[in-house]
Coordinates of C-alpha atoms in Angstrom, one line a residue:
M1 CA 0.0 0.0 0.0
L2 CA 2.7 2.5 1.0
S3 CA 5.0 1.6 -2.0
A4 CA 2.1 1.8 -4.5
A5 CA 0.8 5.1 -3.2
S6 CA 1.7 8.2 -5.3
S7 CA 1.0 10.6 -2.5
L8 CA 1.0 10.8 1.2
R9 CA 0.1 13.3 3.9
L10 CA 2.9 14.4 6.3
T11 CA 2.0 16.0 9.6
L12 CA 4.6 17.7 11.9
G13 CA 2.9 19.2 14.9
D14 CA 0.1 21.3 13.6
T15 CA 1.4 21.6 10.1
T16 CA 0.3 19.3 7.3
A17 CA 1.8 18.9 3.9
D18 CA 0.6 16.7 1.0
L19 CA 3.6 15.1 -0.8
L20 CA 3.1 13.9 -4.4
S21 CA 5.6 11.5 -5.9
A22 CA 8.1 12.4 -3.1
H23 CA 8.6 9.2 -1.2
A24 CA 10.1 5.7 -1.5
V25 CA 10.2 2.8 0.8
L26 CA 13.4 0.9 1.7
P27 CA 13.5 -2.9 2.1
D28 CA 13.5 -2.5 5.9
G29 CA 10.3 -0.4 5.8
T30 CA 12.0 3.0 6.3
I31 CA 10.2 5.7 4.4
V32 CA 12.4 8.1 2.5
L33 CA 10.9 11.5 1.8
A34 CA 12.2 14.2 -0.6
V35 CA 11.6 17.5 1.1
D36 CA 13.3 20.8 0.3
A37 CA 15.4 21.6 3.4
M38 CA 14.7 25.4 2.9
S39 CA 10.9 25.0 3.0
R40 CA 8.7 25.2 6.1
T41 CA 8.2 21.4 6.0
G42 CA 12.0 20.9 5.7
G43 CA 12.5 23.2 8.7
L44 CA 10.0 21.3 10.7
L45 CA 11.7 18.0 9.8
V46 CA 14.9 19.4 11.1
A47 CA 13.2 20.4 14.4
A48 CA 11.5 17.0 14.7
R49 CA 14.7 15.1 14.0
G50 CA 15.4 12.4 16.5
H51 CA 12.1 12.8 18.4
R52 CA 10.2 9.5 18.6
G53 CA 6.8 9.7 17.1
A54 CA 7.1 13.3 16.1
V55 CA 6.3 12.6 12.4
R56 CA 3.0 11.3 11.2
V57 CA 2.6 9.8 7.7
D58 CA -0.9 9.1 6.4
V59 CA -1.6 7.1 3.3
T60 CA -5.1 6.4 1.8
H61 CA -5.4 3.3 -0.4
L62 CA -8.0 4.0 -3.1
A63 CA -9.5 1.5 -5.5
P64 CA -8.2 2.4 -9.0
V65 CA -11.6 2.2 -10.6
A66 CA -14.9 4.2 -10.2
V67 CA -16.8 2.5 -7.5
R68 CA -19.2 3.8 -4.8
S69 CA -16.6 3.7 -2.0
R70 CA -13.0 4.0 -3.4
V71 CA -11.3 4.0 0.0
R72 CA -9.9 0.6 0.7
D73 CA -7.7 1.3 3.7
R74 CA -5.9 4.0 5.5
L75 CA -2.5 3.7 7.0
R76 CA -1.1 5.9 9.7
I77 CA 2.6 5.8 10.7
L78 CA 4.1 7.6 13.6
G79 CA 7.9 7.8 13.3
T80 CA 11.2 9.4 14.0
A81 CA 12.8 11.6 11.4
R82 CA 16.5 11.6 10.5
R83 CA 18.7 12.6 7.6
F84 CA 18.9 9.9 5.0
D85 CA 22.1 8.0 5.2
P86 CA 23.4 7.0 1.7
A87 CA 25.0 3.9 3.2
A88 CA 21.4 2.5 3.3
L89 CA 21.7 2.0 -0.4
D90 CA 24.0 -1.0 0.2
A91 CA 21.0 -3.0 1.5
C92 CA 18.7 -1.9 -1.4
D93 CA 17.8 -3.9 -4.5
P94 CA 18.1 -2.2 -7.9
A95 CA 14.3 -1.3 -8.0
T96 CA 14.5 0.5 -4.7
V97 CA 17.6 2.4 -5.8
M98 CA 15.8 3.4 -9.0
S99 CA 12.8 4.6 -6.9
L100 CA 15.1 6.8 -4.9
L101 CA 16.7 8.2 -8.1
D102 CA 13.2 9.1 -9.3
L103 CA 12.6 11.4 -6.2
P104 CA 12.8 15.2 -6.6
P105 CA 16.4 16.5 -6.3
V106 CA 16.1 17.9 -2.8
A107 CA 17.1 16.8 0.7
L108 CA 16.2 13.2 1.6
W109 CA 14.8 12.3 5.0
A110 CA 14.4 8.9 6.5
I111 CA 11.3 8.2 8.6
E112 CA 11.8 5.3 11.0
P113 CA 8.4 3.8 11.9
D114 CA 7.6 3.7 15.6
E115 CA 3.9 2.9 15.5
I116 CA 1.7 1.7 12.6
L117 CA -2.1 1.7 12.5
L118 CA -4.1 0.2 9.6
D119 CA -7.6 1.6 9.5
R120 CA -9.9 -0.7 7.6
A121 CA -13.7 -0.4 7.2
T122 CA -14.4 -2.5 10.3
E123 CA -12.0 -1.2 13.0
P124 CA -8.4 0.1 13.3
V125 CA -5.7 -2.6 13.7
A126 CA -2.2 -2.0 15.2
V127 CA 0.5 -3.5 13.0
D128 CA 3.5 -5.1 14.7
L129 CA 6.7 -3.5 13.6
G130 CA 8.3 -6.8 12.8
T131 CA 5.4 -7.8 10.6
Y132 CA 5.6 -4.4 8.9
R133 CA 9.3 -4.7 8.3
A134 CA 8.9 -8.3 6.9
A135 CA 6.2 -7.2 4.4
R136 CA 7.1 -6.8 0.8
P137 CA 5.3 -4.7 -1.9
D138 CA 2.7 -6.4 -4.0
P139 CA 4.3 -6.4 -7.5
I140 CA 0.8 -6.1 -9.1
A141 CA -0.4 -3.2 -7.0
V142 CA 1.4 -0.5 -8.9
D143 CA 0.0 -1.6 -12.3
E144 CA -3.4 -2.6 -10.9
A145 CA -5.3 0.2 -12.6
A146 CA -3.9 -0.6 -16.0
H147 CA -4.8 -4.3 -15.6
L148 CA -8.4 -3.4 -14.6
G149 CA -8.9 -1.1 -17.5
T150 CA -8.3 -3.7 -20.1

């Protein structure tokens, strides 16, 4: 869900920013954000750096076709911000490296998940960090809309 999403909502304190095509997910589940360090959001990330749970990332998973209720799930991640360490590339597969290269050419931030909540239609479910880190992207999810349209 997180890897296939083209956008996400970043909340730092009382400030919210919608990021479009500005994130990637590392194999260990760390979220990498491309945010201009000279922007208000970049400044807030600097201030939040190292504070556990200070960063909130919200992702809404929408059905890629016109249906009555397009929202499938919502994912909320509370995490800790830090500067992206390029040494993390050593543990990345070529597809992840390419997704990082596709990010806008601004400062890269790593969001280390502390708490994860999956909000489904029935009730919210806390996701164990080990389970989250072990999950792998669904290879079909990114191209799902194209397959459904044919």
